[in-house]
XYZ file of C-alpha atoms in Angstrom:
329
model
C 112.687 -88.524 -90.239
C 113.621 -86.669 -87.210
C 111.999 -89.248 -84.695
C 111.667 -92.886 -84.440
C 107.917 -93.492 -84.190
C 107.289 -96.624 -82.104
C 104.045 -98.280 -81.210
C 103.468 -98.368 -77.509
C 101.194 -101.627 -77.541
C 103.581 -103.391 -79.591
C 106.630 -102.577 -77.099
C 104.468 -103.664 -74.212
C 102.727 -106.853 -75.705
C 105.169 -108.384 -78.116
C 107.321 -110.922 -76.319
C 109.930 -110.795 -79.129
C 110.392 -107.035 -78.845
C 113.601 -105.746 -77.518
C 113.019 -104.628 -73.789
C 112.556 -100.986 -73.634
C 113.536 -99.834 -70.149
C 112.440 -96.236 -70.691
C 108.898 -97.419 -70.761
C 107.577 -96.131 -67.502
C 104.814 -97.136 -65.084
C 102.752 -94.272 -66.231
C 102.896 -95.556 -69.955
C 101.955 -98.910 -68.682
C 98.875 -97.529 -66.854
C 97.927 -95.227 -69.871
C 97.919 -98.488 -72.150
C 95.758 -100.305 -69.622
C 93.424 -97.530 -69.271
C 93.137 -97.304 -72.958
C 92.438 -100.847 -73.486
C 89.556 -100.823 -70.888
C 88.226 -97.781 -72.580
C 88.330 -99.303 -76.069
C 86.306 -102.425 -74.684
C 83.628 -100.098 -73.071
C 83.336 -98.362 -76.395
C 82.998 -101.534 -78.372
C 80.371 -102.764 -76.010
C 78.367 -99.756 -76.139
C 78.580 -99.646 -80.131
C 77.662 -103.294 -80.185
C 80.814 -103.942 -82.316
C 81.393 -107.629 -81.743
C 82.624 -108.263 -85.056
C 85.273 -111.000 -85.457
C 88.447 -109.680 -87.064
C 91.333 -111.920 -88.462
C 93.806 -109.272 -87.390
C 93.100 -110.592 -83.800
C 93.676 -114.188 -84.766
C 96.974 -116.203 -85.107
C 97.569 -117.633 -88.514
C 99.422 -120.648 -86.834
C 96.253 -121.535 -84.980
C 95.138 -125.019 -86.275
C 91.615 -123.619 -86.396
C 92.391 -120.690 -88.475
C 90.624 -121.734 -91.508
C 87.575 -122.467 -89.511
C 87.862 -118.984 -87.901
C 88.163 -117.433 -91.435
C 84.733 -119.053 -92.228
C 83.240 -117.501 -88.968
C 84.617 -114.112 -90.066
C 82.719 -114.384 -93.386
C 79.621 -115.366 -91.705
C 79.783 -112.526 -89.291
C 80.461 -110.164 -92.031
C 77.468 -111.426 -93.963
C 75.192 -110.937 -90.868
C 76.707 -107.480 -90.151
C 75.855 -106.295 -93.747
C 72.253 -107.404 -93.367
C 71.911 -105.508 -90.112
C 73.347 -102.489 -91.575
C 70.592 -101.919 -94.356
C 69.071 -98.985 -92.669
C 72.090 -96.777 -92.664
C 70.245 -93.574 -91.920
C 69.043 -94.941 -88.608
C 72.271 -96.174 -87.490
C 73.941 -93.007 -88.559
C 71.366 -90.618 -86.700
C 71.806 -92.673 -83.556
C 75.680 -92.655 -83.550
C 75.692 -88.877 -84.476
C 73.582 -87.910 -81.435
C 75.039 -90.299 -78.995
C 78.836 -90.502 -79.602
C 79.623 -87.728 -77.345
C 77.823 -89.278 -74.314
C 79.430 -92.699 -75.189
C 82.858 -91.262 -75.045
C 82.209 -89.424 -71.992
C 80.854 -92.477 -70.121
C 83.689 -94.844 -71.224
C 86.257 -92.099 -70.017
C 84.766 -91.754 -66.848
C 84.543 -95.437 -66.097
C 88.258 -95.986 -66.735
C 91.507 -94.318 -65.737
C 91.167 -92.204 -68.903
C 89.507 -89.634 -66.741
C 92.997 -88.306 -65.975
C 93.158 -87.170 -69.536
C 91.017 -83.967 -69.212
C 91.984 -81.755 -72.181
C 91.944 -77.977 -72.241
C 89.709 -75.795 -74.345
C 90.664 -73.049 -76.561
C 88.697 -70.065 -75.169
C 85.538 -69.266 -77.194
C 85.758 -72.423 -79.152
C 85.021 -76.140 -78.850
C 88.614 -76.947 -79.611
C 90.295 -79.443 -77.346
C 94.163 -79.882 -76.731
C 96.794 -81.033 -74.472
C 99.918 -78.848 -73.719
C 103.257 -80.642 -74.361
C 105.514 -81.591 -71.575
C 107.909 -79.072 -70.344
C 110.957 -80.920 -71.916
C 109.567 -80.407 -75.379
C 110.573 -77.162 -76.849
C 108.612 -76.992 -80.128
C 105.478 -78.254 -81.915
C 104.069 -78.672 -85.332
C 100.556 -77.106 -85.783
C 98.484 -77.651 -88.988
C 95.152 -76.327 -89.921
C 93.151 -77.129 -92.906
C 90.293 -74.569 -93.503
C 91.122 -71.321 -91.975
C 87.958 -69.426 -92.721
C 89.499 -65.850 -92.397
C 89.992 -66.341 -88.708
C 93.241 -66.944 -87.012
C 92.328 -66.488 -83.313
C 93.097 -70.166 -82.871
C 96.543 -69.815 -84.098
C 97.197 -66.684 -81.924
C 96.050 -68.373 -78.954
C 98.536 -71.349 -79.499
C 101.238 -68.952 -80.401
C 101.018 -67.325 -76.882
C 101.235 -70.809 -75.188
C 103.664 -72.819 -77.540
C 107.442 -72.223 -77.765
C 108.819 -69.618 -80.250
C 110.418 -72.611 -82.311
C 106.978 -74.027 -82.900
C 105.804 -74.141 -86.638
C 102.496 -73.229 -88.059
C 100.809 -74.315 -91.331
C 97.647 -73.310 -92.834
C 95.748 -74.217 -95.972
C 92.471 -72.442 -97.344
C 91.315 -71.889 -101.025
C 90.303 -68.346 -100.180
C 93.603 -66.593 -100.998
C 93.299 -63.035 -100.385
C 91.402 -62.772 -97.098
C 93.551 -65.737 -95.556
C 97.007 -65.143 -96.853
C 97.082 -61.655 -95.355
C 96.238 -62.851 -91.919
C 98.180 -66.128 -91.814
C 101.677 -64.963 -93.205
C 102.517 -63.320 -90.073
C 101.933 -66.473 -88.221
C 103.083 -69.252 -90.466
C 103.413 -70.767 -93.908
C 100.068 -70.351 -95.892
C 98.722 -72.813 -98.819
C 96.138 -71.270 -100.975
C 94.273 -74.429 -101.833
C 91.783 -76.987 -100.444
C 92.999 -80.359 -99.039
C 91.111 -83.277 -100.137
C 91.191 -87.191 -100.997
C 92.959 -86.354 -104.254
C 94.581 -83.525 -106.291
C 92.376 -81.752 -108.884
C 89.623 -79.355 -109.479
C 86.618 -79.950 -107.117
C 83.746 -78.341 -105.698
C 84.139 -76.801 -102.160
C 82.448 -74.587 -99.789
C 84.450 -71.328 -99.156
C 84.227 -69.032 -96.109
C 85.342 -65.546 -96.692
C 84.148 -64.288 -93.277
C 81.767 -65.306 -90.571
C 78.917 -64.100 -92.739
C 80.007 -64.730 -96.125
C 80.049 -68.251 -97.605
C 79.862 -69.625 -101.280
C 80.416 -72.754 -103.067
C 82.525 -73.126 -106.126
C 85.049 -75.343 -107.886
C 88.585 -74.660 -106.614
C 92.016 -76.562 -106.712
C 92.511 -79.408 -104.351
C 95.706 -81.211 -103.339
C 95.744 -84.623 -101.993
C 96.051 -85.073 -98.255
C 98.879 -87.485 -98.723
C 100.813 -85.083 -101.116
C 99.978 -82.294 -98.638
C 101.718 -83.893 -95.769
C 104.504 -85.747 -97.323
C 105.695 -83.177 -99.877
C 104.770 -79.748 -98.415
C 104.533 -80.102 -94.487
C 107.300 -82.690 -94.545
C 107.280 -83.571 -90.802
C 107.137 -86.940 -89.196
C 105.247 -85.665 -86.163
C 102.278 -83.394 -86.391
C 101.396 -82.408 -82.785
C 98.209 -80.617 -83.632
C 96.000 -81.209 -86.756
C 92.642 -78.974 -86.960
C 90.619 -79.970 -89.979
C 87.721 -77.852 -90.889
C 87.698 -78.354 -94.587
C 83.935 -78.481 -95.491
C 83.204 -82.151 -96.437
C 86.829 -83.234 -96.684
C 86.901 -84.570 -93.416
C 85.263 -87.839 -94.548
C 88.073 -88.263 -96.833
C 90.814 -87.390 -94.250
C 89.623 -90.179 -91.906
C 91.104 -93.078 -94.071
C 94.400 -91.376 -94.369
C 94.777 -90.941 -90.757
C 93.601 -94.391 -89.878
C 96.000 -97.393 -89.058
C 97.635 -98.560 -92.395
C 96.545 -95.216 -94.182
C 98.642 -93.227 -96.209
C 100.192 -91.043 -93.368
C 101.140 -94.099 -91.388
C 102.802 -95.661 -94.310
C 104.880 -92.535 -95.022
C 105.987 -92.539 -91.343
C 103.858 -89.601 -90.248
C 102.303 -89.626 -86.821
C 99.530 -87.100 -85.818
C 99.446 -86.753 -81.981
C 96.168 -84.619 -81.454
C 93.220 -84.222 -84.044
C 90.420 -81.848 -84.014
C 87.949 -82.473 -86.843
C 84.748 -80.896 -87.569
C 82.276 -83.235 -89.342
C 79.691 -81.478 -91.198
C 76.311 -82.965 -90.952
C 75.085 -85.000 -94.218
C 71.607 -83.913 -94.691
C 70.465 -86.105 -97.658
C 68.727 -89.441 -96.644
C 71.059 -91.729 -98.702
C 74.267 -89.567 -98.358
C 77.144 -92.156 -98.559
C 79.058 -90.137 -95.838
C 76.723 -91.421 -93.302
C 78.043 -94.883 -93.689
C 81.616 -93.758 -94.063
C 81.410 -91.888 -90.669
C 79.883 -94.986 -88.945
C 82.542 -97.228 -90.335
C 85.462 -95.100 -89.645
C 84.406 -94.313 -86.040
C 84.177 -97.949 -85.211
C 87.306 -98.798 -87.142
C 89.326 -96.102 -85.314
C 88.217 -97.657 -82.014
C 89.164 -101.240 -83.166
C 92.467 -100.031 -84.521
C 94.104 -99.231 -81.207
C 95.497 -96.078 -82.325
C 93.397 -93.093 -81.116
C 91.242 -92.353 -78.197
C 87.969 -90.277 -78.619
C 88.127 -87.715 -75.751
C 85.549 -85.249 -76.658
C 82.494 -84.712 -78.937
C 80.689 -81.548 -79.300
C 77.418 -81.448 -81.411
C 76.770 -77.862 -82.676
C 74.808 -79.172 -85.562
C 78.138 -80.369 -86.894
C 80.226 -82.464 -84.878
C 83.567 -81.317 -83.380
C 85.467 -84.433 -82.419
C 88.796 -84.607 -80.573
C 90.964 -87.714 -81.089
C 94.299 -88.320 -79.171
C 96.880 -90.856 -80.489
C 97.451 -93.175 -77.412
C 99.380 -95.922 -79.384
C 102.620 -93.625 -80.441
C 105.066 -93.599 -77.998
C 106.405 -90.318 -78.893
C 102.944 -88.811 -78.536
C 102.342 -90.361 -75.307
C 105.565 -89.067 -73.801
C 104.942 -85.574 -74.977
C 101.444 -85.192 -73.848
C 99.963 -87.899 -71.743
C 102.490 -89.857 -69.623
C 102.638 -87.004 -66.936
C 99.024 -86.970 -66.420
C 99.289 -90.571 -64.603
C 102.280 -89.529 -62.325
C 100.024 -88.878 -59.229
C 98.628 -92.450 -59.513
C 102.230 -93.918 -59.669
C 103.303 -92.055 -56.543
C 100.162 -93.538 -54.726
C 101.191 -97.103 -55.555
């Protein structure tokens, strides 16, 4: 691995960790701002679930706390019977929740840029970083986003794209970066996917998929992914568990700094993806790994997550955003 991926929260909270004198006041402010944002989001989402992860096993009352957690789980399951209603509320309100909590905390400093003509959000790297890794899943016969980043990132930056529509995408992507002619999903195999040949032409058929874990570990082979854009129709619900704390990417030592995901609206009343979405949104916020900075509802949801726990990501993209406040202290 090229970089040592360290957890900013561990370094600042764990008393047994070796002191890191490179941790700046800006990074401390970022951590504090994120914790306040997380508290705000959990209050709005009414996420008061007890978790053993927040408790000390050496606590004399740990067995009693385990019982409390089991009772809380049982009560939560009873209150979640109407999955469709919970999902609809979250789907339409998530953007306003994220905006409210960002404006109420010092995360208002973190104002992302927008790719012209899209809902895509991003932060540029600090001037000291010379290259970036850009990965896009689902090209849809349109590389305007890649061309935009090509102009702004350093020439040493690397671009990777995957889409099961070979002819239309390989011709336009090859001059930009490395193209993979398959869909990316939860597991490797033949599965149905929605194919986009152009802005007007869309069809559904069975195509070859490669597992998300194999794609990143064996093909991309980078320990830091600076920009991940995931627009694979339906596969985004599989992607979330791999990106989460303790997911396959983290276990493989792979860190993703910025994530733009398009969530396609599940239209069936009992679609299991509704509950997957709700659970993963809450879990991402509990995990203290990503900050939800932007949600754009265009029928489908375009969601922008930023990794605020990785020391490497924080230094590349976020640390300098708090420099003005430090100068005022």
